[in-house]
Coordinates of C-alpha atoms and ligand atoms in Angstrom, one line a residue:
M510 CA 41.6 -21.1 25.1
L511 CA 38.5 -22.2 24.2
S512 CA 35.2 -20.9 25.9
T513 CA 33.7 -23.2 28.4
H514 CA 30.6 -23.0 26.2
V515 CA 32.7 -24.5 23.0
A516 CA 34.8 -27.2 25.3
N517 CA 31.5 -28.2 26.4
K518 CA 30.3 -29.0 23.1
I519 CA 33.1 -31.0 22.1
A520 CA 33.1 -33.0 25.2
A521 CA 29.4 -33.5 24.3
G522 CA 31.1 -35.2 21.1
E523 CA 32.8 -37.6 23.2
V524 CA 30.2 -38.6 25.6
V525 CA 26.9 -38.1 23.8
E526 CA 26.8 -40.3 20.8
R527 CA 23.1 -40.1 20.6
P528 CA 20.0 -40.6 23.0
A529 CA 20.9 -43.9 24.7
S530 CA 24.2 -42.2 25.6
V531 CA 22.5 -39.7 27.9
V532 CA 20.6 -42.4 28.9
K533 CA 23.4 -44.4 30.0
E534 CA 25.1 -41.0 31.6
L535 CA 22.1 -40.5 33.8
L536 CA 21.2 -43.9 34.4
E537 CA 24.6 -44.0 35.9
N538 CA 24.1 -41.1 38.0
A539 CA 21.1 -42.0 39.6
L540 CA 22.7 -45.4 40.4
D541 CA 25.7 -43.5 42.1
A542 CA 23.3 -41.6 44.0
E543 CA 22.2 -44.9 45.5
A544 CA 18.6 -44.7 44.1
T545 CA 16.4 -47.6 45.1
R546 CA 14.2 -46.7 42.0
V547 CA 14.8 -45.6 38.7
D548 CA 12.0 -44.1 36.3
I549 CA 12.9 -43.5 32.5
I550 CA 10.8 -41.8 30.2
I551 CA 11.3 -41.1 26.4
T552 CA 9.6 -39.9 23.5
A553 CA 10.2 -40.1 19.7
G554 CA 13.4 -42.4 20.6
G555 CA 14.8 -39.8 23.0
R556 CA 15.2 -37.3 20.5
K557 CA 12.0 -35.2 21.8
L558 CA 12.3 -36.0 25.6
I559 CA 14.5 -38.2 27.9
S560 CA 13.5 -38.0 31.8
V561 CA 15.2 -40.0 34.4
A562 CA 13.9 -39.6 37.7
D563 CA 15.5 -41.2 41.0
N564 CA 14.6 -41.4 44.5
G565 CA 18.5 -40.9 45.3
R566 CA 20.3 -38.9 47.6
G567 CA 19.5 -35.8 45.7
M568 CA 21.6 -32.5 46.0
N569 CA 21.1 -29.0 47.3
R570 CA 21.3 -25.9 45.6
D571 CA 25.4 -25.3 45.4
D572 CA 25.6 -29.0 44.3
A573 CA 22.9 -28.5 41.8
I574 CA 24.5 -25.3 40.4
L575 CA 27.7 -27.1 40.6
A576 CA 26.8 -30.4 38.7
I577 CA 26.3 -29.1 35.5
E578 CA 29.6 -27.0 35.3
R579 CA 32.6 -28.8 33.7
Q580 CA 34.7 -30.7 35.4
A581 CA 32.4 -30.6 38.7
T582 CA 32.4 -34.0 40.3
S583 CA 31.3 -35.1 43.9
K584 CA 33.0 -38.0 43.2
I585 CA 36.9 -37.3 43.4
K586 CA 38.2 -35.0 46.0
D587 CA 42.1 -35.4 44.8
V588 CA 44.5 -36.8 42.3
D589 CA 44.7 -40.2 44.0
D590 CA 41.3 -40.9 44.2
I591 CA 41.3 -41.3 40.3
E592 CA 43.4 -44.7 41.2
H593 CA 41.0 -46.4 42.8
I594 CA 37.4 -45.4 41.2
A595 CA 34.0 -47.4 42.4
T596 CA 31.5 -44.8 41.5
F597 CA 30.6 -45.0 37.4
G598 CA 31.1 -41.3 37.1
F599 CA 34.1 -39.4 37.9
R600 CA 35.1 -37.0 34.9
G601 CA 32.6 -34.4 36.1
E602 CA 31.4 -33.9 32.2
A603 CA 28.5 -35.7 31.4
L604 CA 26.0 -33.3 32.8
A605 CA 27.6 -30.7 31.5
S606 CA 28.1 -31.9 28.0
I607 CA 24.8 -33.1 27.8
A608 CA 23.3 -29.8 28.8
S609 CA 25.5 -28.2 25.9
V610 CA 23.3 -30.0 23.4
A611 CA 19.9 -29.9 24.3
R612 CA 17.2 -27.7 26.6
F613 CA 18.0 -29.5 29.9
T614 CA 15.8 -29.3 33.3
L615 CA 17.5 -30.5 36.8
S616 CA 15.0 -30.8 39.7
T617 CA 16.9 -32.2 42.6
R618 CA 15.8 -32.4 46.5
Q619 CA 17.8 -34.0 49.7
T620 CA 15.4 -35.5 51.9
A621 CA 15.9 -33.6 55.0
D622 CA 15.2 -30.2 52.7
D623 CA 11.7 -28.8 52.7
F624 CA 11.9 -27.8 49.1
G625 CA 14.1 -28.8 46.3
T626 CA 16.1 -26.6 43.6
E627 CA 15.3 -26.5 39.5
V628 CA 18.0 -25.6 37.0
T629 CA 17.2 -24.6 33.7
L630 CA 20.1 -24.6 30.8
I631 CA 19.5 -24.2 27.1
G632 CA 22.2 -25.1 24.6
G633 CA 24.6 -24.9 27.7
K634 CA 23.7 -21.5 28.8
L635 CA 22.1 -21.0 32.5
Q636 CA 18.5 -19.7 32.1
D637 CA 17.3 -19.9 35.6
V638 CA 17.8 -21.6 38.9
K639 CA 14.8 -21.7 41.3
D640 CA 12.8 -23.3 44.2
C641 CA 10.6 -26.1 43.3
G642 CA 8.4 -28.7 45.1
C643 CA 9.7 -32.0 44.1
P644 CA 10.3 -35.6 45.8
P645 CA 13.9 -36.1 47.5
G646 CA 15.7 -37.4 44.5
T647 CA 16.9 -36.2 41.4
C648 CA 15.2 -35.7 38.2
I649 CA 17.0 -34.6 34.5
E650 CA 14.8 -33.8 32.0
V651 CA 16.8 -33.8 28.5
R652 CA 14.5 -31.9 25.5
D653 CA 15.5 -31.9 21.9
L654 CA 18.6 -33.4 21.7
F655 CA 21.0 -31.9 19.6
F656 CA 18.7 -29.0 18.6
N657 CA 22.0 -27.0 18.0
V658 CA 24.2 -29.6 16.4
P659 CA 22.6 -30.2 13.4
A660 CA 25.4 -32.7 12.3
R661 CA 24.6 -34.7 15.2
R662 CA 20.8 -34.8 15.1
N663 CA 20.9 -35.7 11.1
F664 CA 23.3 -38.2 12.3
L665 CA 20.7 -40.0 14.3
R666 CA 18.7 -43.3 13.0
A667 CA 15.2 -43.9 12.9
Y668 CA 13.5 -43.1 16.3
Q669 CA 12.8 -46.9 16.5
T670 CA 16.6 -47.7 16.1
E671 CA 17.1 -45.3 18.8
Q672 CA 14.5 -46.7 21.0
A673 CA 16.0 -49.8 20.7
Y674 CA 19.3 -48.5 21.7
I675 CA 17.7 -47.3 24.7
R676 CA 16.1 -50.2 25.7
N677 CA 19.5 -51.9 25.2
T678 CA 21.1 -49.8 27.6
F679 CA 18.4 -50.0 29.8
L680 CA 18.5 -53.8 30.4
L681 CA 22.1 -53.6 30.6
H682 CA 22.2 -51.5 33.2
A683 CA 19.1 -53.0 35.2
I684 CA 20.6 -56.7 34.9
A685 CA 23.7 -55.4 37.0
H686 CA 21.2 -53.7 39.8
P687 CA 18.8 -56.3 40.8
H688 CA 17.3 -54.4 43.6
V689 CA 17.1 -51.5 42.0
A690 CA 13.2 -50.9 40.8
F691 CA 13.1 -49.6 36.7
T692 CA 10.2 -48.6 34.5
L693 CA 10.8 -47.6 31.1
K694 CA 8.0 -45.5 29.2
C695 CA 8.4 -45.2 25.6
D696 CA 5.9 -43.0 23.8
G697 CA 3.4 -43.5 26.7
D698 CA 3.8 -47.3 26.8
L699 CA 5.3 -48.9 29.5
A700 CA 7.9 -50.8 28.0
Y701 CA 9.7 -52.4 31.3
E702 CA 8.3 -52.6 35.0
L703 CA 11.2 -54.4 37.0
A704 CA 10.5 -55.0 40.6
P705 CA 13.4 -54.9 42.9
C706 CA 14.8 -58.8 43.2
D707 CA 17.4 -60.4 45.4
T708 CA 19.4 -61.8 42.9
L709 CA 21.0 -61.6 39.5
H710 CA 19.0 -64.6 38.6
D711 CA 15.6 -63.2 39.2
R712 CA 16.9 -60.1 37.5
I713 CA 17.7 -62.3 34.6
M714 CA 14.4 -64.3 34.7
E715 CA 12.0 -61.1 35.2
I716 CA 13.6 -59.8 32.1
A717 CA 14.5 -62.7 30.3
G718 CA 11.7 -65.5 31.3
H719 CA 12.2 -69.0 31.9
E720 CA 13.1 -70.4 28.8
E721 CA 16.2 -68.6 28.5
M722 CA 17.1 -68.7 32.1
D723 CA 16.8 -72.6 31.7
R724 CA 19.4 -72.6 28.9
L725 CA 22.1 -70.7 31.5
L726 CA 24.5 -72.1 33.7
P727 CA 25.5 -70.2 36.4
I728 CA 29.3 -68.9 37.0
E729 CA 30.8 -68.4 40.1
Y730 CA 34.7 -68.4 40.6
T731 CA 37.7 -66.7 42.1
L732 CA 41.2 -67.1 41.0
G733 CA 43.5 -64.6 43.0
Y734 CA 41.5 -61.3 43.8
V735 CA 39.7 -61.9 40.4
R736 CA 36.3 -63.0 41.2
V737 CA 34.0 -64.0 37.7
F738 CA 30.4 -64.6 38.2
G739 CA 27.3 -64.6 36.1
Y740 CA 25.4 -67.2 33.6
A741 CA 26.9 -68.4 30.8
A742 CA 25.1 -70.5 27.8
T743 CA 26.3 -73.8 26.8
P744 CA 28.3 -73.5 23.3
A745 CA 24.8 -74.4 21.4
W746 CA 23.4 -71.1 22.3
T747 CA 25.1 -68.4 20.1
R748 CA 24.4 -65.7 18.1
A749 CA 26.4 -64.0 15.0
D750 CA 26.9 -60.7 17.1
R751 CA 28.1 -59.6 20.5
I752 CA 24.6 -58.4 21.5
G753 CA 24.2 -61.1 24.0
Q754 CA 27.1 -61.2 25.7
R755 CA 26.7 -58.7 28.5
V756 CA 30.0 -58.3 30.4
Y757 CA 30.5 -55.9 33.6
I758 CA 33.6 -54.8 35.2
N759 CA 32.8 -54.3 39.4
R760 CA 29.2 -54.0 37.7
R761 CA 30.0 -51.5 35.2
P762 CA 29.2 -52.3 31.8
A763 CA 32.6 -52.6 30.2
T764 CA 34.7 -54.5 27.5
A765 CA 38.0 -55.1 27.4
P766 CA 40.2 -57.1 24.8
A767 CA 41.1 -59.3 27.3
I768 CA 38.1 -60.4 28.2
I769 CA 36.6 -61.0 24.5
N770 CA 39.5 -62.9 23.9
A771 CA 39.3 -65.0 26.7
I772 CA 35.9 -65.6 26.2
S773 CA 36.5 -67.1 23.0
E774 CA 39.4 -69.1 24.0
A775 CA 37.1 -70.9 27.3
Y776 CA 34.5 -71.7 24.7
P777 CA 35.3 -74.5 21.9
K778 CA 35.8 -72.9 18.2
M779 CA 32.4 -72.0 17.1
E780 CA 31.1 -72.8 13.7
G781 CA 31.4 -69.5 11.7
N782 CA 32.3 -67.5 14.7
R783 CA 29.7 -67.1 16.5
K784 CA 29.2 -65.7 19.8
P785 CA 27.9 -67.7 22.8
I786 CA 25.6 -65.9 25.2
L787 CA 26.8 -64.8 28.4
Y788 CA 26.2 -62.8 31.6
L789 CA 29.7 -61.9 32.8
F790 CA 30.3 -60.1 36.0
V791 CA 34.4 -59.5 36.8
D792 CA 34.9 -58.2 40.2
L793 CA 38.6 -57.1 41.1
P794 CA 39.9 -54.3 43.1
P795 CA 39.1 -50.6 41.7
E796 CA 42.9 -50.2 41.9
E797 CA 43.7 -53.0 39.1
V798 CA 41.6 -51.3 36.7
D799 CA 41.9 -48.2 34.3
V800 CA 38.6 -46.8 33.3
N801 CA 39.9 -43.6 32.2
V802 CA 40.8 -44.5 29.0
H803 CA 37.8 -43.5 26.7
P804 CA 35.3 -41.0 27.8
T805 CA 32.5 -43.2 27.9
K806 CA 34.0 -45.8 30.0
R807 CA 32.8 -48.6 27.8
E808 CA 36.5 -49.9 27.4
V809 CA 38.9 -50.6 30.4
R810 CA 42.4 -51.7 30.7
F811 CA 43.8 -53.9 33.6
R812 CA 47.1 -53.3 35.4
N813 CA 47.8 -57.3 35.2
T814 CA 45.9 -58.3 32.3
K815 CA 47.1 -62.1 32.7
A816 CA 45.3 -62.5 35.9
V817 CA 42.0 -61.4 34.4
R818 CA 42.4 -63.7 31.7
D819 CA 43.3 -66.7 33.5
A820 CA 40.3 -66.2 36.0
V821 CA 37.7 -65.4 33.0
I822 CA 39.3 -68.8 31.1
A823 CA 39.2 -70.7 34.4
A824 CA 35.8 -69.6 35.2
I825 CA 33.7 -70.3 32.3
S826 CA 35.6 -73.5 31.3
Q827 CA 34.7 -74.8 34.6
T828 CA 31.4 -74.0 34.4
L829 CA 30.9 -75.9 31.0
H830 CA 32.9 -78.9 32.1
S831 CA 30.7 -79.4 35.1
H832 CA 27.8 -79.3 32.7
G833 CA 29.2 -82.1 30.2
T834 CA 30.5 -79.8 27.5
P835 CA 33.4 -81.3 26.1
L836 CA 36.3 -79.3 26.3
P837 CA 38.9 -78.5 24.7
A838 CA 37.6 -77.2 21.3
G839 CA 35.7 -79.5 19.3
A840 CA 32.7 -79.8 17.7
P841 CA 29.8 -77.6 18.8
S842 CA 27.9 -79.8 21.1
H843 CA 24.2 -79.4 23.0
T844 CA 23.9 -80.5 26.6
E845 CA 20.4 -82.5 27.7
G846 CA 17.6 -80.0 28.1
L847 CA 18.5 -77.6 25.7
P848 CA 17.0 -77.4 22.4
P849 CA 18.6 -78.9 19.7
P850 CA 20.9 -76.9 17.3
P851 CA 19.0 -76.3 14.1
S852 CA 19.2 -79.1 11.6
V853 CA 17.7 -79.9 8.5
D854 CA 15.3 -82.6 8.1
V855 CA 16.7 -84.2 5.0
S856 CA 13.1 -85.5 3.9
R857 CA 12.4 -82.0 3.5
I858 CA 15.5 -81.2 1.2
S859 CA 14.6 -84.4 -0.5
T860 CA 11.0 -83.3 -1.1
A861 CA 12.2 -79.8 -2.1
F862 CA 13.8 -81.7 -5.2
N863 CA 11.4 -84.5 -5.9
L864 CA 13.6 -87.2 -4.5
P865 CA 12.3 -89.8 -2.3
A866 CA 14.1 -89.6 1.1
T867 CA 14.8 -93.2 1.7
D868 CA 16.3 -94.2 -1.6
M869 CA 18.8 -92.2 -3.2
A870 CA 19.4 -93.8 -6.5
P871 CA 18.8 -92.2 -9.4
V872 CA 15.7 -90.6 -10.1
A873 CA 15.0 -87.2 -12.2
P874 CA 15.6 -84.3 -10.6
P875 CA 13.3 -81.5 -11.2
P876 CA 13.7 -79.9 -15.0
R877 CA 16.6 -77.4 -14.6
P878 CA 18.5 -75.5 -16.9
V879 CA 21.9 -76.7 -16.9
A880 CA 24.0 -73.6 -16.7
P881 CA 27.1 -72.9 -17.4
F882 CA 30.0 -74.3 -14.9
P883 CA 31.8 -71.0 -14.6
F884 CA 34.9 -72.6 -12.9
E885 CA 35.0 -75.5 -15.4
T886 CA 37.9 -76.0 -17.4
P887 CA 37.8 -79.2 -19.8
S888 CA 40.3 -81.1 -17.8
A889 CA 39.8 -80.0 -14.1
S890 CA 36.1 -80.8 -14.7
P891 CA 35.5 -83.4 -11.7
F892 CA 32.3 -84.9 -12.9
S893 CA 32.5 -84.0 -16.9
S894 CA 30.1 -86.5 -18.9
A895 CA 32.4 -86.5 -21.6
S896 CA 35.1 -89.0 -20.8
R897 CA 34.5 -91.8 -18.5
P898 CA 37.1 -94.1 -18.9
H899 CA 36.5 -95.4 -15.0
P900 CA 33.2 -96.4 -14.0
P901 CA 33.4 -95.7 -10.2
V902 CA 34.4 -99.2 -8.7
R903 CA 31.7 -100.4 -6.4
T904 CA 32.9 -102.4 -3.0
D905 CA 29.9 -103.2 -0.8
A906 CA 26.2 -102.3 -0.4
E907 CA 27.3 -98.9 1.5
D908 CA 29.1 -97.7 -1.3
V909 CA 26.4 -97.3 -3.8
V910 CA 27.4 -95.9 -6.8
I911 CA 25.0 -92.9 -7.9
N912 CA 24.4 -92.7 -11.5
M913 CA 22.8 -89.2 -12.3
P914 CA 20.3 -88.7 -14.8
S915 CA 21.4 -87.4 -18.4
G916 CA 21.3 -83.7 -18.4
A917 CA 23.0 -83.7 -14.8
P918 CA 26.6 -82.3 -14.6
W919 CA 28.0 -85.5 -13.5
T920 CA 27.1 -89.1 -14.5
Q921 CA 28.3 -91.2 -11.4
F922 CA 29.6 -90.6 -8.0
R923 CA 30.5 -93.0 -5.2
I924 CA 31.1 -91.7 -1.2
V925 CA 34.1 -93.2 -0.3
G926 CA 34.3 -92.2 3.4
R927 CA 34.8 -89.4 5.6
L928 CA 37.8 -87.9 6.7
S929 CA 38.7 -87.0 10.2
P930 CA 38.3 -83.4 9.7
G931 CA 34.7 -83.8 8.3
Y932 CA 35.2 -84.2 4.6
V933 CA 34.1 -86.4 2.5
L934 CA 36.0 -88.3 -0.3
L935 CA 34.1 -88.9 -3.4
E936 CA 35.0 -91.2 -6.4
T937 CA 33.6 -89.7 -9.7
N938 CA 33.9 -91.1 -13.2
D939 CA 37.4 -89.8 -13.9
G940 CA 39.0 -88.6 -10.7
Y941 CA 38.1 -88.0 -7.0
T942 CA 36.7 -85.2 -5.2
V943 CA 37.3 -84.0 -1.5
L944 CA 34.0 -82.1 -0.6
D945 CA 33.0 -80.1 2.7
P946 CA 29.7 -81.0 3.0
A947 CA 28.8 -78.1 4.9
A948 CA 29.7 -75.7 1.8
A949 CA 28.0 -77.9 -0.2
H950 CA 25.1 -77.9 1.8
E951 CA 24.9 -74.1 2.2
R952 CA 25.1 -73.9 -2.0
V953 CA 22.1 -76.2 -2.1
L954 CA 20.3 -74.5 0.2
Y955 CA 21.2 -70.9 -1.2
E956 CA 20.0 -71.8 -4.4
R957 CA 16.9 -73.2 -3.6
L958 CA 16.1 -70.4 -1.2
L959 CA 17.0 -67.6 -3.9
G960 CA 14.5 -69.6 -6.1
E961 CA 15.4 -70.0 -9.5
S962 CA 13.6 -67.0 -11.4
G963 CA 14.2 -64.9 -8.0
A964 CA 10.4 -64.1 -8.3
A965 CA 8.5 -67.1 -7.2
P966 CA 7.0 -66.7 -3.9
Y967 CA 8.9 -69.7 -1.3
A968 CA 6.4 -71.9 -0.2
S969 CA 5.7 -71.9 3.8
Q970 CA 5.6 -74.7 6.4
Q971 CA 3.2 -74.2 9.0
L972 CA 4.5 -74.9 12.5
L973 CA 2.2 -77.4 14.7
I974 CA 2.5 -74.9 17.5
P975 CA 3.1 -70.8 16.3
Q976 CA 6.5 -69.9 18.2
T977 CA 6.6 -67.1 20.4
I978 CA 10.2 -65.4 20.1
E979 CA 10.9 -62.8 22.6
L980 CA 13.8 -60.7 21.4
T981 CA 16.4 -57.9 22.6
P982 CA 15.3 -54.8 21.5
I983 CA 17.8 -54.2 19.0
D984 CA 16.9 -58.0 17.4
Y985 CA 13.2 -56.8 17.7
R986 CA 13.9 -53.6 15.6
R987 CA 16.0 -54.7 13.1
I988 CA 13.3 -57.8 12.3
E989 CA 10.7 -55.4 12.5
T990 CA 12.2 -53.2 9.6
I991 CA 12.3 -56.3 7.5
L992 CA 9.4 -57.8 7.9
P993 CA 8.0 -57.8 4.6
I994 CA 11.0 -59.3 3.0
L995 CA 10.6 -62.1 5.4
H996 CA 7.0 -62.3 4.1
E997 CA 8.3 -62.8 0.9
M998 CA 10.6 -65.6 1.8
G999 CA 7.9 -67.4 3.2
F1000 CA 7.8 -66.5 6.8
A1001 CA 4.8 -65.9 8.3
I1002 CA 5.7 -63.8 11.2
E1003 CA 3.9 -60.8 13.3
A1004 CA 4.6 -58.7 15.8
F1005 CA 3.2 -59.5 19.5
G1006 CA 3.9 -56.6 21.6
Q1007 CA 6.6 -54.2 22.1
T1008 CA 9.4 -57.1 22.4
A1009 CA 8.3 -60.2 21.0
F1010 CA 7.1 -61.8 17.3
I1011 CA 4.8 -64.7 16.6
V1012 CA 6.2 -67.0 14.1
N1013 CA 3.5 -69.4 12.3
A1014 CA 5.3 -70.7 9.4
L1015 CA 8.7 -71.1 8.2
P1016 CA 9.9 -71.3 4.6
D1017 CA 9.7 -74.8 4.1
I1018 CA 13.3 -75.5 2.9
L1019 CA 14.0 -74.4 6.9
A1020 CA 11.4 -76.4 8.8
G1021 CA 13.2 -78.0 11.6
T1022 CA 15.8 -75.4 11.9
S1023 CA 15.4 -72.8 15.0
S1024 CA 13.2 -69.9 14.1
E1025 CA 14.8 -67.7 16.7
A1026 CA 18.2 -68.3 15.9
V1027 CA 17.2 -68.4 11.9
L1028 CA 15.7 -64.9 12.5
I1029 CA 18.1 -62.9 14.7
D1030 CA 20.8 -64.2 12.1
T1031 CA 18.7 -62.8 9.3
A1032 CA 18.1 -59.6 11.0
A1033 CA 22.0 -59.2 11.5
A1034 CA 22.7 -59.9 8.3
F1035 CA 20.3 -57.2 7.1
E1036 CA 21.7 -54.7 9.4
E1037 CA 25.3 -55.5 8.3
A1038 CA 24.5 -55.0 4.6
G1039 CA 23.0 -52.0 5.6
S1040 CA 21.8 -48.9 3.4
K1041 CA 25.0 -49.4 0.9
R1042 CA 23.3 -52.4 -1.2
G1043 CA 20.1 -52.8 -2.9
R1044 CA 17.2 -54.6 -1.7
E1045 CA 18.1 -57.6 -3.9
R1046 CA 21.4 -57.6 -2.4
W1047 CA 20.3 -57.7 1.1
R1048 CA 17.8 -60.5 0.2
E1049 CA 20.9 -62.7 -1.2
E1050 CA 22.8 -62.3 1.7
I1051 CA 19.9 -63.1 4.7
I1052 CA 19.3 -65.9 2.5
A1053 CA 23.2 -66.9 2.2
K1054 CA 23.3 -66.7 6.0
A1055 CA 20.4 -68.4 6.5
A1056 CA 21.6 -71.0 4.4
S1057 CA 24.9 -71.3 6.3
R1058 CA 23.2 -71.1 9.7
A1059 CA 21.5 -74.0 8.4
A1060 CA 24.1 -76.0 7.2
V1061 CA 26.4 -75.6 10.0
R1062 CA 25.7 -79.2 11.6
S1063 CA 26.6 -80.8 8.2
R1064 CA 30.3 -81.3 8.6
R1065 CA 29.6 -83.9 11.2
T1066 CA 26.7 -85.1 11.3
L1067 CA 24.9 -85.8 8.1
A1068 CA 24.0 -89.4 7.6
H1069 CA 25.1 -91.3 4.7
A1070 CA 21.6 -91.1 2.9
E1071 CA 21.6 -86.8 3.5
L1072 CA 24.8 -86.8 1.8
S1073 CA 23.8 -88.2 -0.9
A1074 CA 21.2 -86.2 -1.6
I1075 CA 23.1 -83.1 -0.9
I1076 CA 25.6 -84.2 -3.5
V1077 CA 22.9 -84.7 -6.0
D1078 CA 21.4 -81.3 -5.3
L1079 CA 24.4 -80.3 -5.8
A1080 CA 24.5 -81.0 -9.4
G1081 CA 21.6 -79.3 -9.8
C1082 CA 22.9 -75.9 -8.7
T1083 CA 24.3 -73.0 -11.1
M1084 CA 27.7 -72.5 -9.3
P1085 CA 28.0 -75.9 -7.5
Y1086 CA 32.1 -75.1 -6.6
T1087 CA 31.4 -72.6 -4.3
S1088 CA 29.6 -71.7 -1.2
P1089 CA 27.3 -68.7 -1.4
F1090 CA 30.3 -67.2 0.8
G1091 CA 32.8 -68.1 -2.1
R1092 CA 34.6 -71.0 -0.2
P1093 CA 34.9 -74.0 -2.4
T1094 CA 32.7 -76.9 -2.0
M1095 CA 35.3 -79.3 -3.6
I1096 CA 38.5 -80.1 -4.8
Y1097 CA 39.0 -82.4 -7.7
T1098 CA 42.1 -84.3 -9.1
S1099 CA 41.7 -86.1 -12.0
F1100 CA 43.1 -89.8 -12.4
R1101 CA 45.0 -88.8 -15.6
E1102 CA 46.8 -86.1 -13.1
L1103 CA 47.1 -88.7 -10.7
D1104 CA 48.6 -91.2 -13.3
R1105 CA 50.9 -88.5 -14.1
R1106 CA 52.5 -87.8 -10.6
F1107 CA 52.7 -91.2 -10.0
G1108 CA 54.9 -91.5 -13.4
R1109 CA 52.6 -94.1 -14.7
S1110 CA 51.9 -92.0 -17.6
Ligands
ADP931 P1 30.3 -37.6 37.0 O1 29.2 -38.6 37.1 O2 31.3 -37.6 36.4 O3 30.5 -36.9 38.8 P2 28.1 -35.6 36.3 O4 28.3 -34.7 35.3 O5 27.6 -37.1 35.9 O6 30.0 -35.8 36.7 O7 27.5 -35.6 37.6 C1 28.3 -34.3 38.0 C2 27.7 -34.3 39.5 O8 26.4 -33.9 39.9 C3 27.8 -35.6 40.1 O9 29.5 -35.6 40.6 C4 27.0 -35.9 41.3 O10 27.8 -34.8 42.3 C5 26.1 -34.8 40.9 N1 24.6 -35.7 40.4 C6 24.5 -35.9 39.1 N2 23.4 -36.8 39.0 C7 23.0 -36.9 40.2 C8 21.8 -37.5 40.9 N3 20.9 -38.3 40.1 N4 21.7 -37.6 42.0 C9 22.9 -36.9 42.7 N5 23.9 -36.3 42.4 C10 23.9 -36.4 41.1
MG932 MG1 28.0 -39.4 35.8

């Protein structure tokens, strides 16, 4: 038999992963106690102190002592209750677990009582129970989290990172409870002060502001016993990760594979597997949900997965459809009133390469070392200048044959046309090439951003109006961490308060793109690359992602002249045959190969 003490510490490992998990449990308890006001104070990212005070129903002395015992829950009376759980907590192990890995004080009072009770534990050992003066409700203070579990403590990230997780948890819950007033104080600064409001709409406005709200479409749909509501962004507003997808099941922040799949099915296929922004609430009878899958209750299961899936798909599709988004899957599009997706101004690309924007006729490209082509074999080279038996045939005014200057890796090409999946067909000296313009564009932007020597600072393009970017706590923290690298890349960006940045300039190659999207992706790329790779590798990843982001539109929408510019620029690249992510930019077939296949010999 394990001692209770050890059992608690083991349970703590499941429930309390990091300071944000403590905040989550305490917040949920406060909401279960029907609080209308919750005040949270943290210091040092929650490592030193997490205090959560509520004005909920409070506990009497007996309940307070019971509350810190394992499996003590007032929320389930008998086994059947497990089948229809409507409250957040039910396992009765959160407080005991938290108390076992911290210095823990619980003070609580029921409104009718004259005084309250204060219970103190250190590392799970009860120290003191006494009367205390306190307002009605409950206040729990957790100090020195993991002081007795060095392995956990050492595993924690920088305190700003932990703070970002806490802010995110805070917002996640605050969104689901618009009627409740919330404050969050971090290291003495008031990070959020949310007044109670009437609707989800008002709460999202309070947190995210008008601009974000204007880009969201309301969802309201009921199918059978499943009600789906909330807000969904059009397919034009996406993120590379899932942070912007807030999903609630019976008002509990939670996820389920069925819902994740339903979301991606309801939206048109996204370039680069991006995720649309979403505030999605799924309500259904509690007995249809199994929340007892994981100790943190983050992932749930449904009795009837299909019922939930169908409802979510129908709800989102209907919302998108009624706002003019073409369905089913097609090219990502944007609706009126939304900022257009990032695009690259071809005149800037051309300027960057010393090419005139309008006339794509041969012009000397910047002097560039002609690098060896790593994938080139003499017979498979699409643009070999050694032999040119067939100069591309010129057919009409649109189909201009472009002659490359000497020193370029290919001598001539002609854009024959576009194939419906978005590929471009080129005729070159001695064969034809099917080009993926997005991959090609990515390569061109990537090499430009990376810089030939890798040392030259990038040119910046001042924004006419500096842009303020309001970010989620996690994005804010990520970007804060890479500010020096961003500056090096040509971003002029400064912190503006606790949650926003001001962008004054972008790297010139990215001018015209949405700086918000680029920054968020850049930060996510950085986070993914993590500490495993060196700084140089980070930079390359960031640049590759930025290039890919900027090139996303190329597959369908590039004008003829823009395409020509990219092909000319591609000729100047060190590695023209692959995108920065290793996808081919082109597939070449020589005329000799065609002749052979047709038996012309
Ligand atoms: P659970 O929430 O799973 O029941 P916890 O360990 O989180 O388990 O809490 C144990 C019990 O303590 C709860 O069932 C509840 O009765 C009581 N409790 C905890 N926090 C509060 C609070 N803020 N206000 C009132 N009662 C609380
Ligand atoms: Mg609980």
